[in-house]
Structures are given as structure tokens and as C-alpha cells.
Coordinates of N, CA and C in Angstrom, one line a residue:
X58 N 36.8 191.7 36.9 CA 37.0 191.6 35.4 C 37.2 190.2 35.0
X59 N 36.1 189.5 34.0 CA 36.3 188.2 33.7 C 37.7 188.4 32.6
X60 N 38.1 187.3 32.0 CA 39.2 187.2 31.1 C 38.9 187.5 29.2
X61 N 37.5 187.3 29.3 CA 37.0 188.0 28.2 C 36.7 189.6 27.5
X62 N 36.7 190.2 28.9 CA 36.9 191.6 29.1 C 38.5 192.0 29.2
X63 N 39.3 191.3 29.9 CA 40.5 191.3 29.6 C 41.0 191.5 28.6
X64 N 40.8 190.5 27.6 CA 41.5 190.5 26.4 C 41.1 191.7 25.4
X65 N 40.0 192.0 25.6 CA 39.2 193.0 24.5 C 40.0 194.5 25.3
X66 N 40.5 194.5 26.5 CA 41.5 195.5 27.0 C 42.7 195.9 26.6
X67 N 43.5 194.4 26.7 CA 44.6 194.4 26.4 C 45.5 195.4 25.4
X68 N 44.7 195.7 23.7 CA 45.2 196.6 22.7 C 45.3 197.9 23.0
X69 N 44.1 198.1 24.0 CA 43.7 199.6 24.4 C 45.1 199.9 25.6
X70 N 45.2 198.9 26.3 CA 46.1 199.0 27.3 C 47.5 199.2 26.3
X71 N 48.0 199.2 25.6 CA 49.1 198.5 24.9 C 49.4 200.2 24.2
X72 N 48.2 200.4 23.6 CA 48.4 201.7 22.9 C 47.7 203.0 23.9
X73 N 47.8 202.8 25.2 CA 47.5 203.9 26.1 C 46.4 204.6 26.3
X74 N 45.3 203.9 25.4 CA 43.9 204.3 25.5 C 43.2 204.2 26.8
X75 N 43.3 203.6 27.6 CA 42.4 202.9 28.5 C 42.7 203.9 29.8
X76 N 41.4 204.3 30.1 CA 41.1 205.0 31.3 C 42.2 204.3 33.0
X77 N 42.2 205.0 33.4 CA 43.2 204.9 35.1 C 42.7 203.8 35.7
X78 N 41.0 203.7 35.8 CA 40.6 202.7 36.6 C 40.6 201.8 35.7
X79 N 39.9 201.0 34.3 CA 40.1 200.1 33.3 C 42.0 199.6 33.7
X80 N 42.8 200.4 33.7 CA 43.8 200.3 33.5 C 44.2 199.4 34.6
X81 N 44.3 199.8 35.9 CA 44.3 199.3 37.3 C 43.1 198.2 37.5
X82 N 42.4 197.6 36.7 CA 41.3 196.5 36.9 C 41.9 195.5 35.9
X83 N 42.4 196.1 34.8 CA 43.5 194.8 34.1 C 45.0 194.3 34.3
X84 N 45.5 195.1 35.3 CA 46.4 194.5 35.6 C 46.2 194.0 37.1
X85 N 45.5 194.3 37.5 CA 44.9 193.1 38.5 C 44.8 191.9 38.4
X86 N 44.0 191.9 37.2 CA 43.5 190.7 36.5 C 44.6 190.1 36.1
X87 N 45.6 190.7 35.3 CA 46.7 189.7 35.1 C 47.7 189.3 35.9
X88 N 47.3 189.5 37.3 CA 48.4 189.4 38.8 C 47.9 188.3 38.9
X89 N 46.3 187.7 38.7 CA 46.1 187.0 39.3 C 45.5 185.2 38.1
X90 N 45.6 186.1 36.8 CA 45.0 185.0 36.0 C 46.8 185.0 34.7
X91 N 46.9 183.2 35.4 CA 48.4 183.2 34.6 C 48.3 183.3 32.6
X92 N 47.1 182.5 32.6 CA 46.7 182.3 31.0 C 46.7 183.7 30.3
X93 N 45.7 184.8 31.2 CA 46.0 186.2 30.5 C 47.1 186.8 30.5
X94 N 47.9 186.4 31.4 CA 49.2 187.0 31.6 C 50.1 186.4 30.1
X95 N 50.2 185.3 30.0 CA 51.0 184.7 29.5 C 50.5 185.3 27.6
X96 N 49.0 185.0 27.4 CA 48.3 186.3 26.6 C 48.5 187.8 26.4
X97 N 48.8 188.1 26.9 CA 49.6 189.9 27.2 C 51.0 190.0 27.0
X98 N 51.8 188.7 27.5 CA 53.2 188.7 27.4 C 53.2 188.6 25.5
X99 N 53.0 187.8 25.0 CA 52.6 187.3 23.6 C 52.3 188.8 22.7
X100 N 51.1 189.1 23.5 CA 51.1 190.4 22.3 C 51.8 191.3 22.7
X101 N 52.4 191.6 23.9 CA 53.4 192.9 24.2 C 54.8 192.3 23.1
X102 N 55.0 191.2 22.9 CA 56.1 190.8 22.5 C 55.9 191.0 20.9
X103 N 54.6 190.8 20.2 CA 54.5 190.9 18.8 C 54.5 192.7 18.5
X104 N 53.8 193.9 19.5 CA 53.2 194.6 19.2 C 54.7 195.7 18.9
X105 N 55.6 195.2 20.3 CA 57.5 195.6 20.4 C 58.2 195.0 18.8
X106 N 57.3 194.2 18.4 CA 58.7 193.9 17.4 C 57.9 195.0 16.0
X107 N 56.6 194.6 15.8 CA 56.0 195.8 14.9 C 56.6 197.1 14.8
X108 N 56.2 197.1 15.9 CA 57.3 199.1 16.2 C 58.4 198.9 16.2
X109 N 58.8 198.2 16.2 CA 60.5 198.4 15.4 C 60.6 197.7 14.1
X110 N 59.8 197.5 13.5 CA 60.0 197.7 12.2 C 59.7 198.5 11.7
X111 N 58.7 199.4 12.3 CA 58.3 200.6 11.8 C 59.2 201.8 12.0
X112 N 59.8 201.8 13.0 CA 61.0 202.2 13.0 C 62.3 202.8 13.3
X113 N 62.4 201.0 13.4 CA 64.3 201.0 13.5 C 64.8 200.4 11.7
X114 N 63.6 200.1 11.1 CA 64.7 199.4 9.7 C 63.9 200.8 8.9
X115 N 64.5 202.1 8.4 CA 64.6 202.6 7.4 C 65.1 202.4 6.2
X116 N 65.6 201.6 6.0 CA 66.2 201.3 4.4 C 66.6 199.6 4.8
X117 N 66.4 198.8 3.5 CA 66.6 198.0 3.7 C 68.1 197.1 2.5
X118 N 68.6 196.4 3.1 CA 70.0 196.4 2.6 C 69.7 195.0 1.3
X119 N 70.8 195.1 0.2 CA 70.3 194.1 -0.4 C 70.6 192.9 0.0
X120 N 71.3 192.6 1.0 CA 71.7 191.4 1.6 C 70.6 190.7 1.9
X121 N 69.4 191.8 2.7 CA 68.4 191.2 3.2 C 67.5 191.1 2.5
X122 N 67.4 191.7 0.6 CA 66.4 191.5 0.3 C 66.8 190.4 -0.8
X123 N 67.9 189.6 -1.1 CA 68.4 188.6 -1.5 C 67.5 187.3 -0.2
X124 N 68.3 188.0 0.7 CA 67.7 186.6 1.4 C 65.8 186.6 2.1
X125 N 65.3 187.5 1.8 CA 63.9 187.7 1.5 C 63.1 187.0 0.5
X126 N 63.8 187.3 -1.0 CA 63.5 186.3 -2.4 C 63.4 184.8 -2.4
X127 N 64.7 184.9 -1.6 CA 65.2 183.1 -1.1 C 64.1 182.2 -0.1
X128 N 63.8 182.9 0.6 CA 62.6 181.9 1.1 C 61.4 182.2 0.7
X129 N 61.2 183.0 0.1 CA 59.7 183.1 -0.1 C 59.5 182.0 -1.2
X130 N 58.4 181.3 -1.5 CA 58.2 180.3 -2.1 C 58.3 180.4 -3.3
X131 N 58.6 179.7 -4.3 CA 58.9 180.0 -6.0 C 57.3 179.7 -6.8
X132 N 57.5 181.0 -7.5 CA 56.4 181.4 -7.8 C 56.7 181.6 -9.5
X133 N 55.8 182.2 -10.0 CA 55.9 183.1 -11.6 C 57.5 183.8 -11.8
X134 N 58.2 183.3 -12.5 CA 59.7 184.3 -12.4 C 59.5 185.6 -12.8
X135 N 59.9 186.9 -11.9 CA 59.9 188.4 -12.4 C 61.4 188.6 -12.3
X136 N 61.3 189.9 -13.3 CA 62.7 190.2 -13.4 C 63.1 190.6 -11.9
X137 N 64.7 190.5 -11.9 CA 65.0 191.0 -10.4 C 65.2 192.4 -10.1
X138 N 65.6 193.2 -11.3 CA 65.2 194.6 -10.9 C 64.0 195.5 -10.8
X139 N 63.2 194.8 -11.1 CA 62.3 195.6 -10.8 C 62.0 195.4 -9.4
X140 N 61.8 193.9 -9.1 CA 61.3 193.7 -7.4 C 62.3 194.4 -6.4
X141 N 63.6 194.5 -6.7 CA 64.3 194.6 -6.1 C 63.6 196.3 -5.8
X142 N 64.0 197.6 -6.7 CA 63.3 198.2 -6.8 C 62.2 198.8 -5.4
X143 N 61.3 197.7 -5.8 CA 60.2 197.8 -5.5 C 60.4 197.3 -4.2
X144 N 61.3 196.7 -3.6 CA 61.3 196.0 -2.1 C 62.0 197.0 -1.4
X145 N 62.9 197.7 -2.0 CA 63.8 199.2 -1.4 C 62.8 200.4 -1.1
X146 N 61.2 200.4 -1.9 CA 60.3 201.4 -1.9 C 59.2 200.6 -0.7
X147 N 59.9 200.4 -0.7 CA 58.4 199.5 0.5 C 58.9 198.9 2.2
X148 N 60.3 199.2 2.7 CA 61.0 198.9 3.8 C 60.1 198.2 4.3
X149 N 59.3 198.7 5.2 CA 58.3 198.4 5.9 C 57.0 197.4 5.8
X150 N 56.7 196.9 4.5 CA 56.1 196.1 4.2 C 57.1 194.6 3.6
X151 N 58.6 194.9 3.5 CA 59.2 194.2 3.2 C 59.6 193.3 4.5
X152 N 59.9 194.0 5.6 CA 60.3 193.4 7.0 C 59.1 192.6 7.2
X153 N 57.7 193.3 7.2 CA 56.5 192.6 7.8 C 56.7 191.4 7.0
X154 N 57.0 191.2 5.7 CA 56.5 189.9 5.0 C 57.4 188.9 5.7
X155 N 58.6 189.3 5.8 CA 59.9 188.6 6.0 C 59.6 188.1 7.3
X156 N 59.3 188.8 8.2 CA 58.8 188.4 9.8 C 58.1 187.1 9.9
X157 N 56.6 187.6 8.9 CA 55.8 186.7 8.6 C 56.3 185.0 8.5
X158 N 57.1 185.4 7.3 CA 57.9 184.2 6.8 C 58.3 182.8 7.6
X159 N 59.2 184.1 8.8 CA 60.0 183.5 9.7 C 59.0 182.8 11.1
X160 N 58.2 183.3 11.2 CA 57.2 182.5 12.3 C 56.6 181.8 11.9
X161 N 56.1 181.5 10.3 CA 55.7 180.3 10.0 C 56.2 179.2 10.1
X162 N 58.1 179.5 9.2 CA 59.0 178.6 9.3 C 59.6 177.9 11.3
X163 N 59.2 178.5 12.0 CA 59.9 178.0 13.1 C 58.4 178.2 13.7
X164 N 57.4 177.8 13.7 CA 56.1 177.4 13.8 C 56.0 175.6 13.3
X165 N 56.6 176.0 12.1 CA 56.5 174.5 11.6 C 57.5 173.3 12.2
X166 N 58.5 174.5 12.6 CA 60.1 173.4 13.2 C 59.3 173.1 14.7
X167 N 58.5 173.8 15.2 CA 58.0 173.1 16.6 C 57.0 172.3 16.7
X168 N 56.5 172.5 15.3 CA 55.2 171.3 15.5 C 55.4 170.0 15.4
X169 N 57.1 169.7 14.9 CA 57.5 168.2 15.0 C 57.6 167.6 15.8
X170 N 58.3 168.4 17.1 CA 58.9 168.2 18.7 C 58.3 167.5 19.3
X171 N 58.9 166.6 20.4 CA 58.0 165.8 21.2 C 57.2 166.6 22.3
X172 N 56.4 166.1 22.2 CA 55.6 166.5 23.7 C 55.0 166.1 25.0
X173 N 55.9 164.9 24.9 CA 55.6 164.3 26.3 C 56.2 165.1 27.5
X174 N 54.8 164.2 28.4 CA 55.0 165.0 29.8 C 56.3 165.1 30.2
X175 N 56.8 166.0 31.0 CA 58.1 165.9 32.0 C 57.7 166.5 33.2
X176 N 58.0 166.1 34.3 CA 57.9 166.4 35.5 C 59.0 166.0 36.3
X177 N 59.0 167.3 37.0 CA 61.2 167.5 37.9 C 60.7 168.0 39.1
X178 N 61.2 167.8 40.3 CA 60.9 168.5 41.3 C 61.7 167.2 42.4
X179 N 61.4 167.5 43.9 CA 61.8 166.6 45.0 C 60.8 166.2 45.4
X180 N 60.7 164.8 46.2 CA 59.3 164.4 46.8 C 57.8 164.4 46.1
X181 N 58.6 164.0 44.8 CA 57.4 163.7 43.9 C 56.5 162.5 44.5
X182 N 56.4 162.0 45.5 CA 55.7 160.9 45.8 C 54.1 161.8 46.1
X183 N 54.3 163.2 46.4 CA 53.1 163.4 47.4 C 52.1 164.1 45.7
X184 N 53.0 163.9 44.6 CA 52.4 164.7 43.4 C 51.4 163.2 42.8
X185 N 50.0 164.0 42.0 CA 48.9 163.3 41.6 C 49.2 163.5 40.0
X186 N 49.4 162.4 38.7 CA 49.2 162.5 37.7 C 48.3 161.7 36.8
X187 N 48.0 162.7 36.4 CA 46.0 162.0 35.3 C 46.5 162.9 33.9
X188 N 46.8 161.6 33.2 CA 47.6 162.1 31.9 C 48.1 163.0 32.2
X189 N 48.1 164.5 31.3 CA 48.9 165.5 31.4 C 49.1 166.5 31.9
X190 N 48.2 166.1 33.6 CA 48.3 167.0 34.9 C 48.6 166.7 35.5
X191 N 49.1 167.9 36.3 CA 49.9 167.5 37.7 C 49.2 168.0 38.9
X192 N 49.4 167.6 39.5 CA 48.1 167.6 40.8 C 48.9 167.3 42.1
X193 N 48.9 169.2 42.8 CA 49.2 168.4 44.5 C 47.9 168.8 45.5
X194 N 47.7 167.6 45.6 CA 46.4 167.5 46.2 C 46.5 168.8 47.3
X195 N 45.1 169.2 47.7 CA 45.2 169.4 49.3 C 46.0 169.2 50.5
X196 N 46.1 169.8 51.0 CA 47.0 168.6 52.7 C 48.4 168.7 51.9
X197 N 49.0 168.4 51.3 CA 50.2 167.7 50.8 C 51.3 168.8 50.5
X198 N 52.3 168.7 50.4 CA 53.6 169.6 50.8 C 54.6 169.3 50.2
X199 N 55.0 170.1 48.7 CA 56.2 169.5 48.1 C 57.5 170.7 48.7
X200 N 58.5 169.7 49.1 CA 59.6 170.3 49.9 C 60.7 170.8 48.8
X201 N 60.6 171.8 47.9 CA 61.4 172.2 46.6 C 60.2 172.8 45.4
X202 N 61.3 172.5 44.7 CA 60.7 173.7 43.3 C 60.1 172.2 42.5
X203 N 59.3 172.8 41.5 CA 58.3 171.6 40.9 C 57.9 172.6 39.4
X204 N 58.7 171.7 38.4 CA 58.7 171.8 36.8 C 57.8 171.1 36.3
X205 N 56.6 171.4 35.6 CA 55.8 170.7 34.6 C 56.1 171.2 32.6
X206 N 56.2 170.1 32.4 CA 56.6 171.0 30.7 C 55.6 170.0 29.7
X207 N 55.0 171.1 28.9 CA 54.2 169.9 28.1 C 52.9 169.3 28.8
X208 N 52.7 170.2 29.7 CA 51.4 169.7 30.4 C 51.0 170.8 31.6
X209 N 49.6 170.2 32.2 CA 49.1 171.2 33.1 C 49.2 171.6 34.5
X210 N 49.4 172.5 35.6 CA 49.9 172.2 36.7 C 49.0 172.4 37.5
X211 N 48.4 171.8 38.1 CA 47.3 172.4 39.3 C 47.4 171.9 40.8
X212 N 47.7 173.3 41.3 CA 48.3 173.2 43.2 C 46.7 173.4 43.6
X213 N 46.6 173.0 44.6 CA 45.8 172.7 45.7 C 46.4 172.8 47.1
X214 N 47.4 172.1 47.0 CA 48.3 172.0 48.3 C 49.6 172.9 48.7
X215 N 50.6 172.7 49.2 CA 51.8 173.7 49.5 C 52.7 173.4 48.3
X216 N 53.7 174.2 48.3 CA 54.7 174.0 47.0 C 56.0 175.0 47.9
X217 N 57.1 174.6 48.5 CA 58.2 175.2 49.2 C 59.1 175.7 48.3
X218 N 58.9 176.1 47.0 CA 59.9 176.8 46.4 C 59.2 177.4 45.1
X219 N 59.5 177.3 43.8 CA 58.9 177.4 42.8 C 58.4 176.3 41.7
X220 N 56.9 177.0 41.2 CA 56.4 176.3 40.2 C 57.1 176.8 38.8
X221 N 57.4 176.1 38.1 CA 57.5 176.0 36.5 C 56.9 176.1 35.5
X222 N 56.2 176.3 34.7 CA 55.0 175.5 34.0 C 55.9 175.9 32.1
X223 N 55.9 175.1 31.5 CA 56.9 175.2 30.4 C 56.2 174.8 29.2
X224 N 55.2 175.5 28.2 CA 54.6 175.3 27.2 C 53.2 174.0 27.8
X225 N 52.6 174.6 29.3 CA 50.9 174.1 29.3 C 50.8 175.4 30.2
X226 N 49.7 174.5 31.4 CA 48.7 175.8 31.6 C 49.1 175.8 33.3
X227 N 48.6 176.3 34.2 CA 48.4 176.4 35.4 C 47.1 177.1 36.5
X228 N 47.0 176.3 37.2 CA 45.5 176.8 38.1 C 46.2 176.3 39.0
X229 N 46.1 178.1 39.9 CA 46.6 177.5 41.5 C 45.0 178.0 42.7
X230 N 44.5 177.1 43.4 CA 43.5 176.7 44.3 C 44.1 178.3 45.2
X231 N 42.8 178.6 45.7 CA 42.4 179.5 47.1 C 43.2 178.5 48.1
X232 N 43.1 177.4 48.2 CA 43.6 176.6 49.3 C 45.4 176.6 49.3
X233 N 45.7 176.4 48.4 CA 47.1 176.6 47.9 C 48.1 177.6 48.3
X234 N 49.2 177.1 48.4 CA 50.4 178.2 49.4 C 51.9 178.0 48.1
X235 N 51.9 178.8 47.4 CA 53.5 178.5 47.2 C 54.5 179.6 47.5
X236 N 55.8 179.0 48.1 CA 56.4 179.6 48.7 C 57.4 180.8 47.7
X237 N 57.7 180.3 46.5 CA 58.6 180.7 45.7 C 57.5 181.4 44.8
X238 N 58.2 181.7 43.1 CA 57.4 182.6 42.3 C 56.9 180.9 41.3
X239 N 56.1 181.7 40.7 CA 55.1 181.2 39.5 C 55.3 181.5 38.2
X240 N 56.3 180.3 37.0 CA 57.0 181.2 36.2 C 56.0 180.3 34.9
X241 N 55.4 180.8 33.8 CA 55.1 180.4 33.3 C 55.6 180.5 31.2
X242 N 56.3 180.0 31.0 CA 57.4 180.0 29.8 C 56.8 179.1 28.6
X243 N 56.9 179.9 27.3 CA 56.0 179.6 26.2 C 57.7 179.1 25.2
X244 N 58.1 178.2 25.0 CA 59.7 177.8 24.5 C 59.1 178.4 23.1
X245 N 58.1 177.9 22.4 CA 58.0 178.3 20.9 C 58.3 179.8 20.5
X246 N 57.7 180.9 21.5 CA 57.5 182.5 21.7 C 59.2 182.8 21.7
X247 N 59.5 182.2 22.5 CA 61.1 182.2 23.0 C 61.8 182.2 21.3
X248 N 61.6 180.8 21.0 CA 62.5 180.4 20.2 C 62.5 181.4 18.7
X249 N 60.7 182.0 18.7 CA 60.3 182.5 17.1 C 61.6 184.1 18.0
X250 N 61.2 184.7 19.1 CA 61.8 186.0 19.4 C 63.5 186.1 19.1
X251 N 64.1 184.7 19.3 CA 65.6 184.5 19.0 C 66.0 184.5 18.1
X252 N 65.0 183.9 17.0 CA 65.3 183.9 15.6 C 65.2 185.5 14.7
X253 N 64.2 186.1 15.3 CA 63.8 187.2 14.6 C 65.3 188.2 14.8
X254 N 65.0 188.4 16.4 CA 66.3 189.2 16.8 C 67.5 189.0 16.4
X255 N 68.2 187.4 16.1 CA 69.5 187.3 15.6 C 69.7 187.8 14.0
X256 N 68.3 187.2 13.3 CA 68.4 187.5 11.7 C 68.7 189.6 11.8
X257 N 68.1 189.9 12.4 CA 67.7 191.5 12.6 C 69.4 192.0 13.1
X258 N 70.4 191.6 14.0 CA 71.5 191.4 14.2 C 72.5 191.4 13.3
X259 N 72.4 190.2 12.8 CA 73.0 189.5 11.4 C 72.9 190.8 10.3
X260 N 71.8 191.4 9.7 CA 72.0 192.0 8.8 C 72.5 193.3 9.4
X261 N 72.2 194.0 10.2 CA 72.6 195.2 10.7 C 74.5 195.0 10.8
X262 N 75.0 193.6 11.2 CA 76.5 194.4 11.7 C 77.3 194.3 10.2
X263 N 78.6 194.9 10.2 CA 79.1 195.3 9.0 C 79.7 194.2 8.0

């Protein structure tokens, strides 16, 4: 299964459509391809918060729909009872907007951030860098764990503990041995899932 067919799986897999074998040929695929993995993590994580606003928010409080009005951009003044109203008759289309909102806003807070390379690990002498890859050649043998953030990681050679890879990509070589796991972490995904879940916290306790 190439990664094109992968992804046109993925929804089917998600919502239980997909035949036993289809099913067992894409998660194969994602054992062994990090990009679709990291692709699948993404939409399992959008698809979990949908259904729960579908539903875990049955009624929605005015706290939240005060602070729903507040960020949405200022527009034509309408009276407030009626929207109000009309945002109590619509739960579920009121959460979606609000979500919306909120991944723009902390979309925009990460696109300021720096993004220079970083690279952490031991015995970096035997590691190859060409701009914002990291390269252990063939033959060569890093003795520890090895962090790339902000860039790309490609093994060829041994790795004696774990890879990292922290908002880029990774390709590990047939030739390639790492000894430890292969973690691949999206901080933006992170940061939009902390924000949602605490605001969602926030209004629920008393």
C-alpha cells in the first residue's frame, strides 16, 4: 500500500468501514511509514474532539457563549438577545465555531516562533548536517538518544538509543539499526489539543 492509498483509507478506518484485510494493510503501512503515522495521529485527534462535541456539550452555558461573542471578530452590532437565543438553540454548531476560532488563534501564535535547527544527542561528531538535515551516514554509530527539532532526520547508520524528531520529518534506511523507539511529536498539534481541552475544563467546573 503506497501512502496515497493510505490516506484515502484513513476516514474509512476511523469510522469502521474498512474491510479486515484493507484494515490490516493500513496499519501496516503506518508501522512502517512515520509521515502517515504522524497523519492518522492528526486526524484521530481532530475526529475525538468532533465527537465530543457532538456529544459531551449538550447545553451550552452563558459563560461560554459570552466568551464565544468576545473573540469572534466585530462585525454589524445585533441585539444580544436574540444571538444569545440563537447560540443556546444551536450547541453544537456553537462549540464547532468556537473550536474553529481557537485553532486559528494558536495557529497564528506558532507561526511567529523560531525555527531554527536544534540538534541534542552524544557523539555528535559521527552526525552529517546539510541545512536542516540530519544525517548518520552508513558505517557510523551514535552511542545515545539523538533529538532533531525544526528539521529533518535521516538514519542510514546505527542509533543506540532513541530518535526524536520534534515538528520535521524522518526516513530511516533498510541499512539502518536503531536501538531504542522512534518518537515523532508535532508541538503545534500538542499545544492547539491543550488549549482546547483546558478552555473545555474551564467552563465545565463550577
Amino acid at each position: 500500500m503506497d501512502c496515497k492509498q493510505a490516506v484515502s483509507f484513513m476516514h474509512d478506518y476511523l469510522d469502521g468501514d474498512l474491510s479486515e484485510q484493507d484494515k490490516q494493510e493500513l496499519e501496516h503501512h503506518l508501522f512502517t511509514c512515520p509521515e502517515c503515522r504522524m497523519r492518522f495521529k492528526e486526524l484521530e485527534r481532530t475526529d475525538a474532539m468532533l465527537y465530543g462535541t457532538r456529544h459531551q456539550v449538550p447545553c451550552v452555558s452563558d459563560e461560554l457563549t459570552l466568551r464565544i461573542m468576545n473573540a469572534l471578530p466585530p462585525h454589524r452590532r445585533v441585539p444580544m438577545a436574540p444571538m444569545l437565543t440563537w447560540v443556546k438553540r444551536h450547541p453544537a454548531v456553537t462549540a464547532a465555531a468556537f473550536f474553529l476560532v481557537i485553532i486559528c488563534s494558536s495557529m497564528a501564535s506558532f507561526s511567529t516562533t523560531d525555527h531554527q535547527l536544534v540538534v541534542k544527542g552524544s557523539h555528535l561528531d559521527e552526525v552529517v548536517i546539510q541545512g536542516n538535515t540530519v544525517i548518520v551516514p552508513e558505517g557510523k554509530s551514535i552511542a545515545g538518544d539523538l533529538t532533531v527539532q525544526n528539521g529533518k532526520a535521516q538514519v542510514y547508520g546505527d542509533v543506540e538509543g532513541n530518535v526524536t524528531v520534534i515538528d520535521g520529518s524522518y526516513y530511516q534506511a533498510s541499512t539502518a539499526h536503531i536501538a531504542g523507539q522512534v518518537k515523532s511529536i508535532d508541538q503545534t498539534l500538542d499545544w492547539i489539543w491543550y488549549k482546547v481541552t483546558d478552555l473545555f475544563e474551564g467552563t465545565s467546573s463550577p
